[in-house]
mmCIF file of C-alpha atoms in Angstrom:
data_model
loop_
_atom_site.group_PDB
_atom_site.id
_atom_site.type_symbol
_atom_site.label_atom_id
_atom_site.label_comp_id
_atom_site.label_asym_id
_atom_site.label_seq_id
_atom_site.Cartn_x
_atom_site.Cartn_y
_atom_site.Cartn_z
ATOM 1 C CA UNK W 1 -34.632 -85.905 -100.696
ATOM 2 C CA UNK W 2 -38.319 -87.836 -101.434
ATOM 3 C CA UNK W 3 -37.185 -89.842 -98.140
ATOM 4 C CA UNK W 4 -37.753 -86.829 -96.156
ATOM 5 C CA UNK W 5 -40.796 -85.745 -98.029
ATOM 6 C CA UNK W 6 -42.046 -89.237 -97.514
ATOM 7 C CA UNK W 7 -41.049 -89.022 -93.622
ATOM 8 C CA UNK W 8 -42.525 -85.553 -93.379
ATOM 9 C CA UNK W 9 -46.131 -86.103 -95.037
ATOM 10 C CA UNK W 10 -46.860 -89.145 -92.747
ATOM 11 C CA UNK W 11 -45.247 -87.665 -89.151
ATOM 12 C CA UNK W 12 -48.590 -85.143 -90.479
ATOM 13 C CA UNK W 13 -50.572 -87.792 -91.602
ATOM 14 C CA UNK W 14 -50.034 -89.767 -88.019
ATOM 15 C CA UNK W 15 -49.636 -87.353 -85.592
ATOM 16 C CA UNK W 16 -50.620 -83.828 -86.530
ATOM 17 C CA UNK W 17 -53.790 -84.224 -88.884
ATOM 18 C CA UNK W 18 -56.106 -86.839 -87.014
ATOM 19 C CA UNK W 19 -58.435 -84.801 -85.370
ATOM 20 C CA UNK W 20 -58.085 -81.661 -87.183
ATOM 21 C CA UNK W 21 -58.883 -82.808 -90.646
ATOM 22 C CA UNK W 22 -59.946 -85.700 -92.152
ATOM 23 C CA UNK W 23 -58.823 -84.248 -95.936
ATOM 24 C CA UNK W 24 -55.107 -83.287 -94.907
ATOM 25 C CA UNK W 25 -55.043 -86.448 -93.386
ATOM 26 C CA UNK W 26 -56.002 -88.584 -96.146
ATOM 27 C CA UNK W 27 -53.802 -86.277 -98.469
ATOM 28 C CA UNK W 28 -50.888 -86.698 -96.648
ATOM 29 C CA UNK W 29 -51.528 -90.506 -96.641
ATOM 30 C CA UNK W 30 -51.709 -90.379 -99.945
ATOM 31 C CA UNK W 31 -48.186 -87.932 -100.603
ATOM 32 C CA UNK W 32 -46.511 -90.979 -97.967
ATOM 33 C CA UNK W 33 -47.329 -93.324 -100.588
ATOM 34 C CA UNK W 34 -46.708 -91.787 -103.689
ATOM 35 C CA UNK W 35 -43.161 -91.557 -105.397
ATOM 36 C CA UNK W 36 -44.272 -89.332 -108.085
ATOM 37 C CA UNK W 37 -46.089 -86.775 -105.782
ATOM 38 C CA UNK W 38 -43.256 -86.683 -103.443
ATOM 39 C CA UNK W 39 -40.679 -86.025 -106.236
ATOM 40 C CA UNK W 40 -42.617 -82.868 -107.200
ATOM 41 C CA UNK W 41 -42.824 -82.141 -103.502
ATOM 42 C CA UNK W 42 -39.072 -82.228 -103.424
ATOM 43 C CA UNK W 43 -38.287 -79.622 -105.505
ATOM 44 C CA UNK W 44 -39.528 -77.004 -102.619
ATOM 45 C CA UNK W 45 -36.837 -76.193 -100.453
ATOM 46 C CA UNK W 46 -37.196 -77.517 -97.306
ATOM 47 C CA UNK W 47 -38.234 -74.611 -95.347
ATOM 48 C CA UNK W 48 -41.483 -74.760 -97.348
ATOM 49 C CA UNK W 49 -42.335 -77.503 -97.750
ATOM 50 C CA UNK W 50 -45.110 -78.125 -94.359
ATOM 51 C CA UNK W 51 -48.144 -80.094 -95.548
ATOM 52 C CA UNK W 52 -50.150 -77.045 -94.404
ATOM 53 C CA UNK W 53 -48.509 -74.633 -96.849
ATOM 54 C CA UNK W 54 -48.072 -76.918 -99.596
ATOM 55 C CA UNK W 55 -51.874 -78.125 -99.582
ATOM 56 C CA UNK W 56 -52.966 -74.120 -98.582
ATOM 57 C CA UNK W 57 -50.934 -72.983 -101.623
ATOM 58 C CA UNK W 58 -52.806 -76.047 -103.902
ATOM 59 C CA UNK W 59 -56.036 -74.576 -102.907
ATOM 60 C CA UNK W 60 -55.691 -71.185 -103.978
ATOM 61 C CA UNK W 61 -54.633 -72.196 -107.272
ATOM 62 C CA UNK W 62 -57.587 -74.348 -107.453
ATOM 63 C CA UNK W 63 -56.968 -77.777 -106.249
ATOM 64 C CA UNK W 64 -60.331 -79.089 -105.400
ATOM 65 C CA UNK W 65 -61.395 -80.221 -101.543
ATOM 66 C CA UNK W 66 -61.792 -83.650 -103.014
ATOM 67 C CA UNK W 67 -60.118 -87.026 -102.155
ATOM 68 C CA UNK W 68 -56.113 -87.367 -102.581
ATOM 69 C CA UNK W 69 -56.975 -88.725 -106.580
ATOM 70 C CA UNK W 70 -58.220 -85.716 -107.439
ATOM 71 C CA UNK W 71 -55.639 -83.408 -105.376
ATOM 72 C CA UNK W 72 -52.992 -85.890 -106.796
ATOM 73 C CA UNK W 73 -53.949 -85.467 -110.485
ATOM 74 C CA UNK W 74 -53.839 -81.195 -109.982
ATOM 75 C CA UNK W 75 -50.639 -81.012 -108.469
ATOM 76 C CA UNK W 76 -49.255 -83.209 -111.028
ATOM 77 C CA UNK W 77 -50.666 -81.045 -113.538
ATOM 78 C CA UNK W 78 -49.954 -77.957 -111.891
ATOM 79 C CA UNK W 79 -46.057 -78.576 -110.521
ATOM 80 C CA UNK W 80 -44.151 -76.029 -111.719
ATOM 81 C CA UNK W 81 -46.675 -73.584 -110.019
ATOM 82 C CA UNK W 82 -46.722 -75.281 -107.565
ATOM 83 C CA UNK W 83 -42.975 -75.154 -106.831
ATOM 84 C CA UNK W 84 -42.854 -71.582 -107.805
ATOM 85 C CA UNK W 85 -45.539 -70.408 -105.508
ATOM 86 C CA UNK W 86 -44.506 -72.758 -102.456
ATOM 87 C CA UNK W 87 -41.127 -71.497 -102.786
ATOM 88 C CA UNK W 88 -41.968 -67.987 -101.906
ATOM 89 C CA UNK W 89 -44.592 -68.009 -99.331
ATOM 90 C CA UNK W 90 -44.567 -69.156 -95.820
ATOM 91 C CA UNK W 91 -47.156 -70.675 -93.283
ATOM 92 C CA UNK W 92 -48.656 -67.835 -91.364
ATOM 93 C CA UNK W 93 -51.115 -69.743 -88.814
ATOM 94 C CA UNK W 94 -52.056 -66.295 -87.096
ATOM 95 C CA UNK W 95 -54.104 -68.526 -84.874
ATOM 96 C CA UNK W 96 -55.213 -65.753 -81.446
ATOM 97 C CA UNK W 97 -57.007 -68.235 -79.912
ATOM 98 C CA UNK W 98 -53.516 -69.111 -78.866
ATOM 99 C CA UNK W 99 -54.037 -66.131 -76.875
ATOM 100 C CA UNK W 100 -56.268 -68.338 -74.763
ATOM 101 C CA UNK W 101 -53.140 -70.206 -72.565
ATOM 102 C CA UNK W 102 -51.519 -66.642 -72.921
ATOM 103 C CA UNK W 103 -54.056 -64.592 -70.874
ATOM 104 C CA UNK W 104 -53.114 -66.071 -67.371
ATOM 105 C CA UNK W 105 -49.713 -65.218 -68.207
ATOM 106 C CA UNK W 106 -50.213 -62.097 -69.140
ATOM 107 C CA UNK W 107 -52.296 -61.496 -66.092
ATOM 108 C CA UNK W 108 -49.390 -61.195 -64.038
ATOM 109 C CA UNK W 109 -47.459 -58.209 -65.682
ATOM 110 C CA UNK W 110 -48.334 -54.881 -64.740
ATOM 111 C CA UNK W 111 -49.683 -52.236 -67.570
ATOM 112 C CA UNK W 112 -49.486 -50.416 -69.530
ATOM 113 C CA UNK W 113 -47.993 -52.949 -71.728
ATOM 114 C CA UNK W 114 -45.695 -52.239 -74.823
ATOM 115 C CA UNK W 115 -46.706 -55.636 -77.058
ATOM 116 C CA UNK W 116 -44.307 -56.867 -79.249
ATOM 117 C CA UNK W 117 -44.201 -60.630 -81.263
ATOM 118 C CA UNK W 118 -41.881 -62.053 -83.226
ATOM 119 C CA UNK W 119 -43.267 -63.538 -86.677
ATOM 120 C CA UNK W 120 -46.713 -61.743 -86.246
ATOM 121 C CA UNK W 121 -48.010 -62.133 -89.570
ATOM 122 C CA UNK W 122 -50.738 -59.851 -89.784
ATOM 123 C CA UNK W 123 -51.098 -59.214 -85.929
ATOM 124 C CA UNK W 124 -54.040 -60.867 -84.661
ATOM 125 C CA UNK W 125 -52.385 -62.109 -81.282
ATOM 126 C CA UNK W 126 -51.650 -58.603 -80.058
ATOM 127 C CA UNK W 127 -54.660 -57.611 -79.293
ATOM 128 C CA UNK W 128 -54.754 -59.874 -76.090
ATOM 129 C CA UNK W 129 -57.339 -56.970 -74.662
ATOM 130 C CA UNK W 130 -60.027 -56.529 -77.711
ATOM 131 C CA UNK W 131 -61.303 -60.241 -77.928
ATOM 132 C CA UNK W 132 -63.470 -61.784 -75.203
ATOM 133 C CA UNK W 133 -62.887 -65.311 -73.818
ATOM 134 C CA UNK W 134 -64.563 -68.512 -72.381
ATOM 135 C CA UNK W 135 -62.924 -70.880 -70.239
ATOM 136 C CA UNK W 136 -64.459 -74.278 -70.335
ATOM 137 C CA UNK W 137 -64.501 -77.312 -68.840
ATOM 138 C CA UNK W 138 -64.214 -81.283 -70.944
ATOM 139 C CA UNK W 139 -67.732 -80.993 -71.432
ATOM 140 C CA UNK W 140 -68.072 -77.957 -72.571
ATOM 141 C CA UNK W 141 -69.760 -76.282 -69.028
ATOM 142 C CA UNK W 142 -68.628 -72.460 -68.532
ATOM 143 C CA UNK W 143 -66.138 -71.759 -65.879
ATOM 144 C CA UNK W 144 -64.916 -68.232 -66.373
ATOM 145 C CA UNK W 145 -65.460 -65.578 -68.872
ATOM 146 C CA UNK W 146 -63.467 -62.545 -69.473
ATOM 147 C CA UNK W 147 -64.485 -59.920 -71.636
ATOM 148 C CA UNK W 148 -63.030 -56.136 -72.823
ATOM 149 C CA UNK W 149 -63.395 -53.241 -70.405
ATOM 150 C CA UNK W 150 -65.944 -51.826 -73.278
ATOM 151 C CA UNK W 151 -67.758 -54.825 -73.175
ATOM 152 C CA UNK W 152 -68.186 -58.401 -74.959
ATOM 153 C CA UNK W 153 -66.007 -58.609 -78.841
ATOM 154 C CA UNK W 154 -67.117 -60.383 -81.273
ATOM 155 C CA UNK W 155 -64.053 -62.725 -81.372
ATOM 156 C CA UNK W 156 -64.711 -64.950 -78.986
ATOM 157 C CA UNK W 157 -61.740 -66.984 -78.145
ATOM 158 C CA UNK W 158 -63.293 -70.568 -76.437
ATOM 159 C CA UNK W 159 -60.755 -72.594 -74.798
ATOM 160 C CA UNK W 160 -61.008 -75.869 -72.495
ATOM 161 C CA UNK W 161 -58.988 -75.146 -69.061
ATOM 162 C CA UNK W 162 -57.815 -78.429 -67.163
ATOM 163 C CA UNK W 163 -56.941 -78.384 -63.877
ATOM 164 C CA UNK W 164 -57.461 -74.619 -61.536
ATOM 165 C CA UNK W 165 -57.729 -71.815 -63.109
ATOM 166 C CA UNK W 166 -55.113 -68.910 -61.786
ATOM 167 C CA UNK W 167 -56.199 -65.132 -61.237
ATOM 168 C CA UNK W 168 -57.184 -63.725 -64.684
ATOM 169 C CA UNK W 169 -57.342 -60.570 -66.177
ATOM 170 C CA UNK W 170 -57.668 -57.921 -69.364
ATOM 171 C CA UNK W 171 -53.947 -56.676 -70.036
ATOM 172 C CA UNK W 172 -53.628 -53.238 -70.684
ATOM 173 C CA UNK W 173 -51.958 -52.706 -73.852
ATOM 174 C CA UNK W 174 -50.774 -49.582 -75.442
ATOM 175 C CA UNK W 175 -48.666 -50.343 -77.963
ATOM 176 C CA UNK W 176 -48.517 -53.006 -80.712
ATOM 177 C CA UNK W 177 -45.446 -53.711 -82.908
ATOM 178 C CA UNK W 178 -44.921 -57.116 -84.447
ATOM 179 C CA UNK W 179 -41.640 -58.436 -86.864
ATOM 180 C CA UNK W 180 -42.136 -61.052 -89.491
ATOM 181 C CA UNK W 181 -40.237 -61.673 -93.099
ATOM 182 C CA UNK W 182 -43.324 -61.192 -94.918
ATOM 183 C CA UNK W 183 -46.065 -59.489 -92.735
ATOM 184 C CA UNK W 184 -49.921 -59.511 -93.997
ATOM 185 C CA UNK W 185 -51.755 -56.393 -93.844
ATOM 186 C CA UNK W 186 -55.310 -57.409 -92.633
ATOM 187 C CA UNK W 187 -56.950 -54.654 -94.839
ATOM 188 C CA UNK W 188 -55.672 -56.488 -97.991
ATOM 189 C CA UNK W 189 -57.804 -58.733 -99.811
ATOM 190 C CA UNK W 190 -55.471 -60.960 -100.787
ATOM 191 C CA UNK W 191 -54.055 -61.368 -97.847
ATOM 192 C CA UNK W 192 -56.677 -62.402 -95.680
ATOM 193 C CA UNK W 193 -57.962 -64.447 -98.744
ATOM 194 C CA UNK W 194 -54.686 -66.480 -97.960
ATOM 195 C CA UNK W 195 -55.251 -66.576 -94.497
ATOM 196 C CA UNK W 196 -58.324 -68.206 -94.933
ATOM 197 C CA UNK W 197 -57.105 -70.605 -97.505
ATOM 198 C CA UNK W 198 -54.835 -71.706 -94.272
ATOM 199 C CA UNK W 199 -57.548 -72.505 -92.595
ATOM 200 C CA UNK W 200 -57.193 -76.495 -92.602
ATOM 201 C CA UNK W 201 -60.688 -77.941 -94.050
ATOM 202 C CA UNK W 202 -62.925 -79.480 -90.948
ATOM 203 C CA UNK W 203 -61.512 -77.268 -88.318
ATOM 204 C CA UNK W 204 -65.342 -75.869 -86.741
ATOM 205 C CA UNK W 205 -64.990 -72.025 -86.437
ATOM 206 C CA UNK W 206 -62.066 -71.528 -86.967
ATOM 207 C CA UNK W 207 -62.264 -69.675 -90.217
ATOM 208 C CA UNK W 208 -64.687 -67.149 -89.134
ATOM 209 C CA UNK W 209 -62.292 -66.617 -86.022
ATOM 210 C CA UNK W 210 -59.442 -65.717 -87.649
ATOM 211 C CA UNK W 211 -62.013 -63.491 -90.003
ATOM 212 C CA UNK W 212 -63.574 -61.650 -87.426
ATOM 213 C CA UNK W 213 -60.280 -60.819 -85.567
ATOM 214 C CA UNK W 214 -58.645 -59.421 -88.999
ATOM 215 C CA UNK W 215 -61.179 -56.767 -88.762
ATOM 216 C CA UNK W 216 -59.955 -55.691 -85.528
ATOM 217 C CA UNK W 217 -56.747 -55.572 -87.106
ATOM 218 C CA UNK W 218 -57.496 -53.963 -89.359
ATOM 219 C CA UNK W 219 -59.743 -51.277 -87.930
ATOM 220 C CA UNK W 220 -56.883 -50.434 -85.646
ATOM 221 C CA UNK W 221 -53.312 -51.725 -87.460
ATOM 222 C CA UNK W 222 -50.441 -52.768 -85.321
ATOM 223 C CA UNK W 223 -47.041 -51.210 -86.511
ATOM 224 C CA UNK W 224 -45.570 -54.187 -88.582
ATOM 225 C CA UNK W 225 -42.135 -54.059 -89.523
ATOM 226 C CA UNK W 226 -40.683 -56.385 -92.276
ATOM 227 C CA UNK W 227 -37.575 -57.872 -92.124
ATOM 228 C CA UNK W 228 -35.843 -60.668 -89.563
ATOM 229 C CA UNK W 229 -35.989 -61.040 -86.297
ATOM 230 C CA UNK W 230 -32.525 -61.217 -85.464
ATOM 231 C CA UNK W 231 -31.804 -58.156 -87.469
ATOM 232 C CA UNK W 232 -34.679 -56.051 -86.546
ATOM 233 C CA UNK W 233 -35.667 -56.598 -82.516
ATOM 234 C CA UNK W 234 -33.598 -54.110 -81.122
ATOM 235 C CA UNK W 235 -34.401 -50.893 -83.197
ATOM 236 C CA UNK W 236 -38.070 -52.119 -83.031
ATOM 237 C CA UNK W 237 -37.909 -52.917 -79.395
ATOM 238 C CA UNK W 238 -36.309 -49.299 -78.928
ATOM 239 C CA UNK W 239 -39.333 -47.884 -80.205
ATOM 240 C CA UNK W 240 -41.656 -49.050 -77.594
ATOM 241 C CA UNK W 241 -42.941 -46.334 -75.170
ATOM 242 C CA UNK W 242 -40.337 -45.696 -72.358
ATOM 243 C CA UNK W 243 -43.253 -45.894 -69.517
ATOM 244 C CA UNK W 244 -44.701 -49.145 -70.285
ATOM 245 C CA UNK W 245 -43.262 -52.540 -69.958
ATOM 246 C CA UNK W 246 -42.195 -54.270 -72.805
ATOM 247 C CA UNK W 247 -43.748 -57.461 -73.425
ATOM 248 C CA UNK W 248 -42.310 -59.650 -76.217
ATOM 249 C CA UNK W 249 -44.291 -63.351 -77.729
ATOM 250 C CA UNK W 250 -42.968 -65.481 -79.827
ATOM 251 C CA UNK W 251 -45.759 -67.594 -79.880
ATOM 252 C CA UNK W 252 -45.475 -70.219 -82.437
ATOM 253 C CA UNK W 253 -42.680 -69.075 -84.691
ATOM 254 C CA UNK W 254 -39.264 -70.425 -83.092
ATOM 255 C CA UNK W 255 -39.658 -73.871 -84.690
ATOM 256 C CA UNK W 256 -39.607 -71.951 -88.106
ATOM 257 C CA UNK W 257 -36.175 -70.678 -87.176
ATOM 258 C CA UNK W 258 -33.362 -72.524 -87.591
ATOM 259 C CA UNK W 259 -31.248 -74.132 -84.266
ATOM 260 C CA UNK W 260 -28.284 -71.819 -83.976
ATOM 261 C CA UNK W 261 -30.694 -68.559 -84.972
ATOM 262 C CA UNK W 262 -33.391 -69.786 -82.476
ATOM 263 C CA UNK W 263 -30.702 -69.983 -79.801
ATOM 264 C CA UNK W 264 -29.476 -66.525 -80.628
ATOM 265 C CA UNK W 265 -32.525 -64.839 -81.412
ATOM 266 C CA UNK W 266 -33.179 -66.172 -77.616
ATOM 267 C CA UNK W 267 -30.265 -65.081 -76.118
ATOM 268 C CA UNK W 268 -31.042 -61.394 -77.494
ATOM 269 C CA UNK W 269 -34.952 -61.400 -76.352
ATOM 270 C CA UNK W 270 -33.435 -62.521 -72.824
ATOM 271 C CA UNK W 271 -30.587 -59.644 -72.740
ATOM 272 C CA UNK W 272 -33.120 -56.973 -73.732
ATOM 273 C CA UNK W 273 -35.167 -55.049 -70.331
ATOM 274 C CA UNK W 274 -38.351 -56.839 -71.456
ATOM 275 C CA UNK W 275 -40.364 -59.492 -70.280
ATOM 276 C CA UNK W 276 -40.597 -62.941 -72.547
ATOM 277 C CA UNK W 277 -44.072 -64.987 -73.193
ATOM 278 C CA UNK W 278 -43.518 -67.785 -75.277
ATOM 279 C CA UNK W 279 -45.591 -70.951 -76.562
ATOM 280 C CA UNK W 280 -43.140 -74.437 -77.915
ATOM 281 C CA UNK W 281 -42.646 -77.854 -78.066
ATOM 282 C CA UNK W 282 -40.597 -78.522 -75.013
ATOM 283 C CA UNK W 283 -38.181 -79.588 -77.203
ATOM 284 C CA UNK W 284 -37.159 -76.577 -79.618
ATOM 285 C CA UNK W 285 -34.599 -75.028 -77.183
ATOM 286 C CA UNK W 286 -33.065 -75.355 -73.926
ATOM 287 C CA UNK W 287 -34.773 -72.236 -71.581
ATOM 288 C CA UNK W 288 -36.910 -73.343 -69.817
ATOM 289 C CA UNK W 289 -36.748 -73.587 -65.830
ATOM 290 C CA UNK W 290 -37.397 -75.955 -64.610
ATOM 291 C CA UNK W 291 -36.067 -78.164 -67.357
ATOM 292 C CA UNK W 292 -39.139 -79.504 -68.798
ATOM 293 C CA UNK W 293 -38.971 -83.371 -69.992
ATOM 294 C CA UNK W 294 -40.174 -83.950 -73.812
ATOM 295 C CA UNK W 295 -40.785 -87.238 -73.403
ATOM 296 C CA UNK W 296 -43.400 -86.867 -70.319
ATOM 297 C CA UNK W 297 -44.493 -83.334 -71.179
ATOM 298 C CA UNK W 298 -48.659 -83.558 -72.484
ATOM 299 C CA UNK W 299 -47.890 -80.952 -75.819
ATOM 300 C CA UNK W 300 -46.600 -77.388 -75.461
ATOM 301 C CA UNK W 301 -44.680 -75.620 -72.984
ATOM 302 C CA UNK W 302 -46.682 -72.003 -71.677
ATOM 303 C CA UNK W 303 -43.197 -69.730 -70.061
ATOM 304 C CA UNK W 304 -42.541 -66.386 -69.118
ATOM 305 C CA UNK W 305 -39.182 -64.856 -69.011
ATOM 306 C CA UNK W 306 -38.506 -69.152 -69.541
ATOM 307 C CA UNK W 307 -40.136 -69.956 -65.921
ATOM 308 C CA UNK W 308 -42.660 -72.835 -66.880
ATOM 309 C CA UNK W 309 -46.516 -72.270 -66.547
ATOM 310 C CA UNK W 310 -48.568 -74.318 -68.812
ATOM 311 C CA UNK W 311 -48.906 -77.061 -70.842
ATOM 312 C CA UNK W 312 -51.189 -76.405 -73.653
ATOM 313 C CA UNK W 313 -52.453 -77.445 -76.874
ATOM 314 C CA UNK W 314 -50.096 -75.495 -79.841
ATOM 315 C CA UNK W 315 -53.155 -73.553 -80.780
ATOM 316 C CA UNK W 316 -54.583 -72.845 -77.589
ATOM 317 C CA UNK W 317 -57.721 -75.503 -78.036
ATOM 318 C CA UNK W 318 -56.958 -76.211 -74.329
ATOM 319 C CA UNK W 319 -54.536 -75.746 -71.561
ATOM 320 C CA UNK W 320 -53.196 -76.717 -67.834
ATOM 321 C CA UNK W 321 -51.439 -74.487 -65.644
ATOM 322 C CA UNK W 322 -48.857 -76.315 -63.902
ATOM 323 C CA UNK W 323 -47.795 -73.831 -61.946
ATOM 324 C CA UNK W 324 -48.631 -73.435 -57.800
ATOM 325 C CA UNK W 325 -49.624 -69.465 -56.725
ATOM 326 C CA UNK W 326 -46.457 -69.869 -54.332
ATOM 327 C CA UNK W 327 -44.205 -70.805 -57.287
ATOM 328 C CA UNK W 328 -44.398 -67.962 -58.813
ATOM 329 C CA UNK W 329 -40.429 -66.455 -59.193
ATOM 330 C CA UNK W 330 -40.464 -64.865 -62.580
#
């Protein structure tokens, strides 16, 4: 079981961390390396044991942002917490600038719009139409700007396009339900203390992002319904208003759900009179048309209803459509 800890921590440590932040990087280094670390590690069952939810959890019991001796010599000293508390939360990115990649995509479905996401956390990527955006270029020049019809939000979403730019536009949404095993209400101080706390340490504005669009939240709370998604999407999905268009995202969560689930859960998004926006690794299931090659493929794949759009980065720092205005079948 430390083998796959050991693999884990330094797949993060190699290709997930560089660039993000220096301090998971060196900690997960550090985990790679260490038998004694990795034994404790162990102990957590598998499905929560991410580096970004083990070293979130550390934090908010008080492991220092210090170097991987010091972060070393707390979990050590802390391990049985540490177990017990890793064992019963989950990583919760809640990330809307993922909304970024999502926009063009949403620009071609008609409102009103009956949003709907699977694993929503506390709901910050369904309000697509409350946050203004900025479309960049690689050096940072301006080259389109979107904001609500009641003028510029304060969450500003910033997001590097590559490539042309397809028609954008503000989605009209009237309805916001999301699904998760253990939503966060973004009125509770607690839980957007632990959204913050995974916030991973050097990532530039990203905390007061995520801040900022919890109070839109929570000014205006989405329906959240507890439970799994599997279970739950078709009572919840009934509930949507009859004259607007269901749209259901699952942006980010399928590679926390296990293969044969993911495949199902798929299978019933697909069979329901609803329209399907999704953001993946081109390699967590087998929808998308055309079939999209994980070896060549730049990072995520950007579908709706599975019909290919985008590649883009997981959290929406940047994306390419790939898709030609004539292409267009969904």
């Amino acid at each position: 079981m430390t083998d796959a800890v050991r693999e884990r921590y330094g797949r993060f440590a190699r290709q997930e961390a560089p660039g993000r932040s220096v301090l998971y990087e060196e900690w997960a280094i550090g985990v790679e390396r260490d038998a004694a670390v990795q034994a404790v590690l162990a102990r957590i069952p598998a499905t929560h044991r991410q580096p970004p939810l083990v070293f979130a959890v550390t934090r908010m019991l008080g492991a220092p942002l210090a170097g991987f001796d010091q972060w070393r010599s707390f979990l050590l000293a802390h391990a049985d917490e540490v177990v017990a508390e890793c064992t019963v939360r989950r990583l919760q990115t809640n990330e809307p600038l993922r909304l970024a990649p999502l926009l063009p995509v949403l620009s071609e479905i008609d409102g009103p719009i009956a949003l709907l996401e699977i694993g929503a956390s506390a709901g910050l990527c369904l309000y697509p139409d409350r946050y203004s955006y900025r479309f960049v270029d690689e050096g940072g020049a301006l080259r389109a700007a979107l904001d609500p019809d009641d003028g510029p939000s304060e969450v500003v979403l910033t997001s590097e396009v590559r490539g042309r730019i397809p028609r954008l536009r503000m989605p009209q949404v009237v309805w916001r339900a999301g699904i998760d095993l253990d939503p966060l209400d973004a009125r509770d101080p607690g839980d957007r203390a632990w959204l913050r706390g995974l916030v991973w340490p050097g990532e530039a504005g990203r905390e007061d992002r995520i801040m900022t669009a919890l109070d839109v939240a929570a000014a205006d709370p989405p329906l959240l319904v507890r439970g799994d998604a599997g279970a739950r999407l078709a009572s919840v999905a009934a509930s949507a208003p009859r004259d607007a268009t269901l749209v259901i995202t699952t942006p980010g969560v399928l590679a926390h759900i296990p293969w044969a689930a993911r495949q199902a859960l798929i299978a019933q998004v697909q069979a329901l009179p609803a329209r399907w926006i999704t953001i993946d690794s081109p390699s967590l299931h087998e929808a998308w048309r055309p079939p999209v090659d994980a070896e060549t493929w730049p990072s995520f794949v950007v579908a709706l209803d599975g019909g290919v759009r985008a590649a883009a980065d997981p959290l929406g720092q940047w994306w390419e459509w790939r898709t030609a205005a004539g292409d267009l079948r969904a």
